[in-house]
Amino acid sequence: MNATLPSDGPRPGPFGSGQPAPTAMQTAPHHPPFRRRAALPLAGLALVAPALLSVLVFFVLPLAASVEGAFRTPEGRGLANFVKLAELYRADILFTLLIVGLSTLLTGLIATAIAGYLTLGQNPRAVAILRWLYRWPLFIPFVVTAQIMRTFLAKSGMLNASLSTLGLADAATLGSWLDWRGIVLAFVWKQTPFVTLLLAGAMAALDRGTIEAARNLGASRFRVLWDIVLPQAARTLMTGLILSFVTMMSVLSVPLMINAQSPTMITADIAFRINAYGDYGVANALGVVSLLMTGAFAILYLRLGLRERR
Amino acid sequence: MQGHRHLEIEGLRAGYGATAVLEAIDLSVPRGAFVALLGASGCGKSTLLRAIAGFEMPQAGRILRDGVEITALPPDRRGMSMVFQSYALWPHKTVAQHLAYGLALRRLPRAAIAARVADVLAMLGLDGLEGRKPGALSGGQRQRVALGRALAVEPEILLLDEPLSNLDARIRLQLRTEIRALQQRLGITTILVTHDREEAMVMADRIAILDRGRILQQGSPQDIYTRPGSAFVAAFMGAENLLPLEAVAEGGQVILAGSDWNAPLLVPNLAPGPVELRFRPAGGALCPIDAPPPAAGTLSLFGTVASCSYPGDGWLHRVQIGPASVEALAPRAHPAGSRVRLDLPPDRVFLFAASADGRGAAIGPGSRGDRTGPILPAAQARPERSFT
């Protein structure tokens, strides 16, 4: 609104205050060098070229080669790899979708709860402690997360020990949690801080008045979160969840360490196809399926971004 | 319409750590009254309103509604509606949803909500806009929606935080009379925070002037305008013209000593020492230096016209009187360079003991101390409490 205010900096005009009266020589107007603009497109292209080339050589070409490899069979181009994939890994593809979908949902719920408390919490000490605590998993790699979960969720792990100590369950009947539940737990544990970070930032940037106006009208804090805060931060939440979904789709260490038996996730299958059989064809086909799944979300993300800019 | 004390504030202190924003605030608001908290930015008026609404936790003191303490009650349980300076509209909700929100929280039946929303839309002239979101509304319309959202729940107490400051002048004038009329019609106890003197005077029936976290003076608009209790209040109420004078004891009385720029004058209740004279541009009569002498008790000042302009409603002169340059409004123009006399009747003269911080205590005829009040020593700084 105040963009038209003149700047405080020195003016380009030759009659600035305190300057001596200009002589005839000095009064010639000093035009900005418009002509240089003409050379810009080429110069710009030259500046962009290295980055563009890197993207082409290191990203687009390998991706294209991988996609092309999915259709390459000993008998020439064909869909044989996909037929094999459908036979062997249909369950795993569904399993992957369900696990990552459930993890994304839980991540969204917990991140909303944490970010909501950070925004609306009234106990400053509790808010400060939560703000300090929740980020820790951000700095722990997936493989270490999986390692932590292995010791935590094993049959004789900390979770079962705690449950039986508290008398909530009998240690003898408790089994290992290292199946799909373990993967979901590891994913949610690792991804929640990331989504919370984005979401809490968006919530903190809201006009506090919109929150206070609802409180003032009699809305509880939960109602304020649901009716006022979340709708205004929904796009950021969606962005965080989409990025999270794509990240989880690409994690190998967690399914490999927590649950490598059938059914498992696509990433573990790809690794297995390559390491055990040297079967790049089916591995590439699995990659294409994974790409299609994340691609759908990437399109969603781009559309959100476009709407935001409007 | 006005009855018992609806809202009471006792010894309220608020701030951040050791920094006090409000100190020892005492305020009593009768039912149905319209009170304006008037002050410059940073005086604590918004903090006071937010403490009343429950958004600021006071460090000390009590807030009572109908005699019941509500100091620690959360904002959603105070039965007050607030209109925010930024309007604080919800970008994702339509006008109708704004108006219905508080009613839905009260679990009113759908039909009752629809009827009330229609009422409020009609009352505020928002018909036809119910489906729009805030982004598609003008500033004035947004303000009405913010007001409608607060009024829809039929609050007992309405809090207005600079509700008109973001609007352009014409709409501001229109809305302030509308809000006042609405408040009168609905009989809602209303507290307005504003930095605009005229707005406070037009809208409120009682004004409290805040400065540096304290209430300096409270009373009716006319009371504060005609009898400011301190130099600060006088200046805030438009008596911006300032002239240093000297009060001296002479023959058992204290008079304003004569000088090159003023005639000597006997003033009741004056204490000897340096004195601040304050008056409004329209407070005096400007005449040629050789005009017939004024009525007794009038303070005459002598000066030279420096400039003259016509802003409407008379000619505005800038007059050099002794060390000060003052403004004076006159029905006819006196050319620049002419010697003039400015006659100030006693009720237009505000005299204060000169103080270092420019917030001098009131003395003399126009002051709250009045004829019966104590004679304040000139060295005394601004009063610790308001005079009311």
PDB file of C-alpha atoms in Angstrom, chain B residues 151-368:
ATOM      1  CA  LEU B 151     -23.327  -7.479  17.471  1.00  0.00           C
ATOM      2  CA  ALA B 152     -24.931 -10.680  16.145  1.00  0.00           C
ATOM      3  CA  VAL B 153     -24.465 -12.435  19.482  1.00  0.00           C
ATOM      4  CA  GLU B 154     -26.223  -9.550  21.266  1.00  0.00           C
ATOM      5  CA  PRO B 155     -23.390  -8.905  23.697  1.00  0.00           C
ATOM      6  CA  GLU B 156     -23.834  -7.053  26.959  1.00  0.00           C
ATOM      7  CA  ILE B 157     -20.538  -5.275  26.477  1.00  0.00           C
ATOM      8  CA  LEU B 158     -19.087  -4.151  23.166  1.00  0.00           C
ATOM      9  CA  LEU B 159     -15.368  -3.415  22.885  1.00  0.00           C
ATOM     10  CA  LEU B 160     -14.175  -1.326  19.940  1.00  0.00           C
ATOM     11  CA  ASP B 161     -10.430  -1.171  19.291  1.00  0.00           C
ATOM     12  CA  GLU B 162      -9.814   1.784  16.965  1.00  0.00           C
ATOM     13  CA  PRO B 163     -12.582   0.468  14.743  1.00  0.00           C
ATOM     14  CA  LEU B 164     -12.514   3.348  12.270  1.00  0.00           C
ATOM     15  CA  SER B 165      -8.813   4.128  11.978  1.00  0.00           C
ATOM     16  CA  ASN B 166      -8.330   2.165   8.754  1.00  0.00           C
ATOM     17  CA  LEU B 167     -11.138   3.878   6.878  1.00  0.00           C
ATOM     18  CA  ASP B 168     -11.027   6.961   4.724  1.00  0.00           C
ATOM     19  CA  ALA B 169     -12.303  10.178   6.242  1.00  0.00           C
ATOM     20  CA  ARG B 170     -15.764  10.339   4.699  1.00  0.00           C
ATOM     21  CA  ILE B 171     -16.749   6.772   5.635  1.00  0.00           C
ATOM     22  CA  ARG B 172     -15.251   7.298   9.062  1.00  0.00           C
ATOM     23  CA  LEU B 173     -17.539  10.256   9.745  1.00  0.00           C
ATOM     24  CA  GLN B 174     -20.556   8.330   8.520  1.00  0.00           C
ATOM     25  CA  LEU B 175     -19.772   5.177  10.482  1.00  0.00           C
ATOM     26  CA  ARG B 176     -19.085   6.908  13.753  1.00  0.00           C
ATOM     27  CA  THR B 177     -22.546   8.411  13.859  1.00  0.00           C
ATOM     28  CA  GLU B 178     -24.015   5.080  12.777  1.00  0.00           C
ATOM     29  CA  ILE B 179     -22.210   3.198  15.533  1.00  0.00           C
ATOM     30  CA  ARG B 180     -23.273   5.783  18.086  1.00  0.00           C
ATOM     31  CA  ALA B 181     -26.912   5.589  16.980  1.00  0.00           C
ATOM     32  CA  LEU B 182     -26.796   1.799  17.039  1.00  0.00           C
ATOM     33  CA  GLN B 183     -25.304   1.780  20.515  1.00  0.00           C
ATOM     34  CA  GLN B 184     -27.998   4.134  21.741  1.00  0.00           C
ATOM     35  CA  ARG B 185     -30.730   2.036  20.169  1.00  0.00           C
ATOM     36  CA  LEU B 186     -29.441  -1.288  21.488  1.00  0.00           C
ATOM     37  CA  GLY B 187     -28.296   0.109  24.837  1.00  0.00           C
ATOM     38  CA  ILE B 188     -25.065  -1.902  24.802  1.00  0.00           C
ATOM     39  CA  THR B 189     -22.376  -0.880  27.263  1.00  0.00           C
ATOM     40  CA  THR B 190     -19.565   0.134  24.930  1.00  0.00           C
ATOM     41  CA  ILE B 191     -15.886   0.870  25.372  1.00  0.00           C
ATOM     42  CA  LEU B 192     -14.099   2.534  22.492  1.00  0.00           C
ATOM     43  CA  VAL B 193     -10.356   2.863  22.133  1.00  0.00           C
ATOM     44  CA  THR B 194      -9.265   5.712  19.905  1.00  0.00           C
ATOM     45  CA  HIS B 195      -6.547   8.283  19.394  1.00  0.00           C
ATOM     46  CA  ASP B 196      -8.936  10.640  17.615  1.00  0.00           C
ATOM     47  CA  ARG B 197     -10.250  13.351  19.947  1.00  0.00           C
ATOM     48  CA  GLU B 198     -13.179  14.291  17.770  1.00  0.00           C
ATOM     49  CA  GLU B 199     -14.191  10.661  17.326  1.00  0.00           C
ATOM     50  CA  ALA B 200     -14.151  10.140  21.088  1.00  0.00           C
ATOM     51  CA  MET B 201     -16.171  13.313  21.700  1.00  0.00           C
ATOM     52  CA  VAL B 202     -18.797  12.598  19.058  1.00  0.00           C
ATOM     53  CA  MET B 203     -19.302   8.944  19.943  1.00  0.00           C
ATOM     54  CA  ALA B 204     -18.834   8.647  23.692  1.00  0.00           C
ATOM     55  CA  ASP B 205     -20.744  10.070  26.606  1.00  0.00           C
ATOM     56  CA  ARG B 206     -17.743   9.649  28.842  1.00  0.00           C
ATOM     57  CA  ILE B 207     -14.057   9.973  28.013  1.00  0.00           C
ATOM     58  CA  ALA B 208     -11.031   8.701  29.911  1.00  0.00           C
ATOM     59  CA  ILE B 209      -7.724  10.201  28.829  1.00  0.00           C
ATOM     60  CA  LEU B 210      -4.756   7.874  29.133  1.00  0.00           C
ATOM     61  CA  ASP B 211      -1.094   8.783  29.195  1.00  0.00           C
ATOM     62  CA  ARG B 212       1.817   6.500  29.979  1.00  0.00           C
ATOM     63  CA  GLY B 213      -0.366   3.774  31.412  1.00  0.00           C
ATOM     64  CA  ARG B 214      -2.475   5.981  33.654  1.00  0.00           C
ATOM     65  CA  ILE B 215      -5.869   7.589  33.401  1.00  0.00           C
ATOM     66  CA  LEU B 216      -5.117  11.312  33.591  1.00  0.00           C
ATOM     67  CA  GLN B 217      -8.681  12.528  33.581  1.00  0.00           C
ATOM     68  CA  GLN B 218     -12.172  11.205  32.973  1.00  0.00           C
ATOM     69  CA  GLY B 219     -15.462  12.941  32.495  1.00  0.00           C
ATOM     70  CA  SER B 220     -17.995  13.997  29.898  1.00  0.00           C
ATOM     71  CA  PRO B 221     -16.604  15.250  26.568  1.00  0.00           C
ATOM     72  CA  GLN B 222     -17.665  18.813  27.397  1.00  0.00           C
ATOM     73  CA  ASP B 223     -16.168  18.592  30.858  1.00  0.00           C
ATOM     74  CA  ILE B 224     -12.778  17.468  29.606  1.00  0.00           C
ATOM     75  CA  TYR B 225     -12.827  19.894  26.704  1.00  0.00           C
ATOM     76  CA  THR B 226     -13.633  22.950  28.753  1.00  0.00           C
ATOM     77  CA  ARG B 227     -11.802  22.051  31.962  1.00  0.00           C
ATOM     78  CA  PRO B 228      -8.670  20.040  31.164  1.00  0.00           C
ATOM     79  CA  GLY B 229      -6.909  18.951  34.344  1.00  0.00           C
ATOM     80  CA  SER B 230      -3.381  19.105  33.005  1.00  0.00           C
ATOM     81  CA  ALA B 231      -1.315  20.622  30.233  1.00  0.00           C
ATOM     82  CA  PHE B 232      -1.181  17.223  28.559  1.00  0.00           C
ATOM     83  CA  VAL B 233      -4.964  16.889  28.498  1.00  0.00           C
ATOM     84  CA  ALA B 234      -5.345  20.484  27.322  1.00  0.00           C
ATOM     85  CA  ALA B 235      -2.929  19.906  24.455  1.00  0.00           C
ATOM     86  CA  PHE B 236      -4.611  16.619  23.600  1.00  0.00           C
ATOM     87  CA  MET B 237      -7.987  18.362  23.553  1.00  0.00           C
ATOM     88  CA  GLY B 238      -6.768  20.870  20.983  1.00  0.00           C
ATOM     89  CA  ALA B 239      -5.258  23.650  23.114  1.00  0.00           C
ATOM     90  CA  GLU B 240      -1.975  23.337  21.237  1.00  0.00           C
ATOM     91  CA  ASN B 241      -1.005  27.001  21.458  1.00  0.00           C
ATOM     92  CA  LEU B 242       1.597  27.351  24.177  1.00  0.00           C
ATOM     93  CA  LEU B 243       3.050  30.519  25.674  1.00  0.00           C
ATOM     94  CA  PRO B 244       5.368  30.755  28.686  1.00  0.00           C
ATOM     95  CA  LEU B 245       4.302  33.385  31.219  1.00  0.00           C
ATOM     96  CA  GLU B 246       5.360  34.324  34.726  1.00  0.00           C
ATOM     97  CA  ALA B 247       3.133  34.518  37.806  1.00  0.00           C
ATOM     98  CA  VAL B 248       4.378  36.857  40.554  1.00  0.00           C
ATOM     99  CA  ALA B 249       3.144  37.806  44.005  1.00  0.00           C
ATOM    100  CA  GLU B 250       2.165  41.467  44.185  1.00  0.00           C
ATOM    101  CA  GLY B 251       0.441  43.211  47.058  1.00  0.00           C
ATOM    102  CA  GLY B 252      -0.843  40.012  48.633  1.00  0.00           C
ATOM    103  CA  GLN B 253      -2.167  38.718  45.297  1.00  0.00           C
ATOM    104  CA  VAL B 254      -0.688  36.680  42.504  1.00  0.00           C
ATOM    105  CA  ILE B 255      -0.868  38.147  39.040  1.00  0.00           C
ATOM    106  CA  LEU B 256       0.332  37.205  35.599  1.00  0.00           C
ATOM    107  CA  ALA B 257       3.183  39.637  35.157  1.00  0.00           C
ATOM    108  CA  GLY B 258       3.029  41.892  32.139  1.00  0.00           C
ATOM    109  CA  SER B 259       5.654  41.654  29.420  1.00  0.00           C
ATOM    110  CA  ASP B 260       6.317  42.825  25.872  1.00  0.00           C
ATOM    111  CA  TRP B 261       3.742  40.278  24.679  1.00  0.00           C
ATOM    112  CA  ASN B 262       1.045  40.346  27.343  1.00  0.00           C
ATOM    113  CA  ALA B 263      -0.809  42.769  29.583  1.00  0.00           C
ATOM    114  CA  PRO B 264      -0.685  42.051  33.321  1.00  0.00           C
ATOM    115  CA  LEU B 265      -3.734  40.274  34.687  1.00  0.00           C
ATOM    116  CA  LEU B 266      -5.029  39.277  38.076  1.00  0.00           C
ATOM    117  CA  VAL B 267      -5.891  35.581  38.060  1.00  0.00           C
ATOM    118  CA  PRO B 268      -7.500  33.805  40.980  1.00  0.00           C
ATOM    119  CA  ASN B 269      -5.917  30.676  42.415  1.00  0.00           C
ATOM    120  CA  LEU B 270      -2.530  31.287  40.878  1.00  0.00           C
ATOM    121  CA  ALA B 271       0.758  30.208  42.450  1.00  0.00           C
ATOM    122  CA  PRO B 272       3.897  32.242  41.794  1.00  0.00           C
ATOM    123  CA  GLY B 273       6.424  30.842  39.318  1.00  0.00           C
ATOM    124  CA  PRO B 274       6.678  30.025  35.628  1.00  0.00           C
ATOM    125  CA  VAL B 275       3.302  29.317  34.024  1.00  0.00           C
ATOM    126  CA  GLU B 276       2.262  27.583  30.811  1.00  0.00           C
ATOM    127  CA  LEU B 277      -0.554  29.305  28.994  1.00  0.00           C
ATOM    128  CA  ARG B 278      -2.508  27.068  26.640  1.00  0.00           C
ATOM    129  CA  PHE B 279      -5.397  28.033  24.364  1.00  0.00           C
ATOM    130  CA  ARG B 280      -7.120  26.885  21.191  1.00  0.00           C
ATOM    131  CA  PRO B 281      -6.830  28.704  17.845  1.00  0.00           C
ATOM    132  CA  ALA B 282     -10.545  29.554  18.043  1.00  0.00           C
ATOM    133  CA  GLY B 283     -10.332  30.545  21.706  1.00  0.00           C
ATOM    134  CA  GLY B 284      -9.398  34.205  21.303  1.00  0.00           C
ATOM    135  CA  ALA B 285     -10.540  37.299  19.462  1.00  0.00           C
ATOM    136  CA  LEU B 286      -7.946  38.685  17.052  1.00  0.00           C
ATOM    137  CA  CYS B 287      -8.097  42.440  16.542  1.00  0.00           C
ATOM    138  CA  PRO B 288      -5.821  45.305  15.466  1.00  0.00           C
ATOM    139  CA  ILE B 289      -3.394  46.430  18.152  1.00  0.00           C
ATOM    140  CA  ASP B 290      -5.248  49.740  18.591  1.00  0.00           C
ATOM    141  CA  ALA B 291      -8.737  48.241  18.953  1.00  0.00           C
ATOM    142  CA  PRO B 292     -10.857  49.324  21.940  1.00  0.00           C
ATOM    143  CA  PRO B 293      -9.816  47.589  25.188  1.00  0.00           C
ATOM    144  CA  PRO B 294     -11.467  44.241  25.950  1.00  0.00           C
ATOM    145  CA  ALA B 295     -13.783  43.337  28.846  1.00  0.00           C
ATOM    146  CA  ALA B 296     -12.276  43.025  32.300  1.00  0.00           C
ATOM    147  CA  GLY B 297     -10.631  39.709  33.079  1.00  0.00           C
ATOM    148  CA  THR B 298      -9.575  39.182  29.473  1.00  0.00           C
ATOM    149  CA  LEU B 299      -5.969  38.192  28.849  1.00  0.00           C
ATOM    150  CA  SER B 300      -4.508  40.319  26.074  1.00  0.00           C
ATOM    151  CA  LEU B 301      -1.535  39.105  24.045  1.00  0.00           C
ATOM    152  CA  PHE B 302       0.382  41.245  21.547  1.00  0.00           C
ATOM    153  CA  GLY B 303       2.068  39.986  18.429  1.00  0.00           C
ATOM    154  CA  THR B 304       2.689  40.237  14.715  1.00  0.00           C
ATOM    155  CA  VAL B 305       0.879  38.255  12.029  1.00  0.00           C
ATOM    156  CA  ALA B 306       3.376  35.987  10.285  1.00  0.00           C
ATOM    157  CA  SER B 307       1.028  34.364   7.822  1.00  0.00           C
ATOM    158  CA  CYS B 308      -2.641  34.022   7.025  1.00  0.00           C
ATOM    159  CA  SER B 309      -4.578  31.305   5.228  1.00  0.00           C
ATOM    160  CA  TYR B 310      -8.177  30.299   4.638  1.00  0.00           C
ATOM    161  CA  PRO B 311      -8.898  26.678   5.597  1.00  0.00           C
ATOM    162  CA  GLY B 312     -12.648  27.377   5.812  1.00  0.00           C
ATOM    163  CA  ASP B 313     -14.684  28.604   8.782  1.00  0.00           C
ATOM    164  CA  GLY B 314     -12.595  31.781   9.066  1.00  0.00           C
ATOM    165  CA  TRP B 315      -9.044  32.903   8.528  1.00  0.00           C
ATOM    166  CA  LEU B 316      -6.244  31.032  10.227  1.00  0.00           C
ATOM    167  CA  HIS B 317      -3.389  33.284  11.315  1.00  0.00           C
ATOM    168  CA  ARG B 318       0.023  32.303  12.504  1.00  0.00           C
ATOM    169  CA  VAL B 319       0.961  35.000  14.986  1.00  0.00           C
ATOM    170  CA  GLN B 320       4.351  35.541  16.537  1.00  0.00           C
ATOM    171  CA  ILE B 321       3.706  36.404  20.192  1.00  0.00           C
ATOM    172  CA  GLY B 322       6.916  36.930  22.116  1.00  0.00           C
ATOM    173  CA  PRO B 323       8.936  33.708  21.865  1.00  0.00           C
ATOM    174  CA  ALA B 324       6.055  31.585  20.592  1.00  0.00           C
ATOM    175  CA  SER B 325       4.334  31.133  17.290  1.00  0.00           C
ATOM    176  CA  VAL B 326       0.627  30.492  17.846  1.00  0.00           C
ATOM    177  CA  GLU B 327      -2.418  29.892  15.657  1.00  0.00           C
ATOM    178  CA  ALA B 328      -5.460  32.100  15.851  1.00  0.00           C
ATOM    179  CA  LEU B 329      -8.737  31.840  13.946  1.00  0.00           C
ATOM    180  CA  ALA B 330     -10.523  35.063  13.033  1.00  0.00           C
ATOM    181  CA  PRO B 331     -13.616  35.953  10.970  1.00  0.00           C
ATOM    182  CA  ARG B 332     -11.580  38.380   8.874  1.00  0.00           C
ATOM    183  CA  ALA B 333      -8.048  38.389   7.588  1.00  0.00           C
ATOM    184  CA  HIS B 334      -5.259  40.438   9.145  1.00  0.00           C
ATOM    185  CA  PRO B 335      -2.449  40.903   6.653  1.00  0.00           C
ATOM    186  CA  ALA B 336       0.962  39.434   7.361  1.00  0.00           C
ATOM    187  CA  GLY B 337       3.192  41.899   9.179  1.00  0.00           C
ATOM    188  CA  SER B 338       0.354  43.699  10.931  1.00  0.00           C
ATOM    189  CA  ARG B 339       0.514  44.195  14.674  1.00  0.00           C
ATOM    190  CA  VAL B 340      -2.407  42.497  16.403  1.00  0.00           C
ATOM    191  CA  ARG B 341      -3.905  41.911  19.809  1.00  0.00           C
ATOM    192  CA  LEU B 342      -5.287  38.522  20.793  1.00  0.00           C
ATOM    193  CA  ASP B 343      -7.906  38.730  23.539  1.00  0.00           C
ATOM    194  CA  LEU B 344      -8.542  35.516  25.491  1.00  0.00           C
ATOM    195  CA  PRO B 345     -11.642  35.444  27.716  1.00  0.00           C
ATOM    196  CA  PRO B 346     -11.059  33.776  31.108  1.00  0.00           C
ATOM    197  CA  ASP B 347     -12.940  30.592  30.212  1.00  0.00           C
ATOM    198  CA  ARG B 348     -10.732  30.027  27.160  1.00  0.00           C
ATOM    199  CA  VAL B 349      -7.489  30.331  29.066  1.00  0.00           C
ATOM    200  CA  PHE B 350      -5.812  27.250  30.474  1.00  0.00           C
ATOM    201  CA  LEU B 351      -2.970  27.926  32.894  1.00  0.00           C
ATOM    202  CA  PHE B 352      -0.657  25.250  34.194  1.00  0.00           C
ATOM    203  CA  ALA B 353       2.386  25.265  36.409  1.00  0.00           C
ATOM    204  CA  ALA B 354       5.293  24.854  33.976  1.00  0.00           C
ATOM    205  CA  SER B 355       6.894  21.444  34.331  1.00  0.00           C
ATOM    206  CA  ALA B 356       9.852  19.774  32.733  1.00  0.00           C
ATOM    207  CA  ASP B 357       7.816  17.024  31.081  1.00  0.00           C
ATOM    208  CA  GLY B 358       5.220  19.331  29.563  1.00  0.00           C
ATOM    209  CA  ARG B 359       2.415  17.662  31.515  1.00  0.00           C
ATOM    210  CA  GLY B 360       2.009  20.470  34.030  1.00  0.00           C
ATOM    211  CA  ALA B 361      -0.697  20.530  36.675  1.00  0.00           C
ATOM    212  CA  ALA B 362      -3.710  22.752  36.293  1.00  0.00           C
ATOM    213  CA  ILE B 363      -3.985  26.144  37.968  1.00  0.00           C
ATOM    214  CA  GLY B 364      -5.981  29.240  37.276  1.00  0.00           C
ATOM    215  CA  PRO B 365      -9.547  29.953  36.161  1.00  0.00           C
ATOM    216  CA  GLY B 366     -10.046  27.456  33.368  1.00  0.00           C
ATOM    217  CA  SER B 367      -8.654  24.582  35.352  1.00  0.00           C
ATOM    218  CA  ARG B 368     -10.253  21.741  37.258  1.00  0.00           C
TER     219      ARG B 368
END
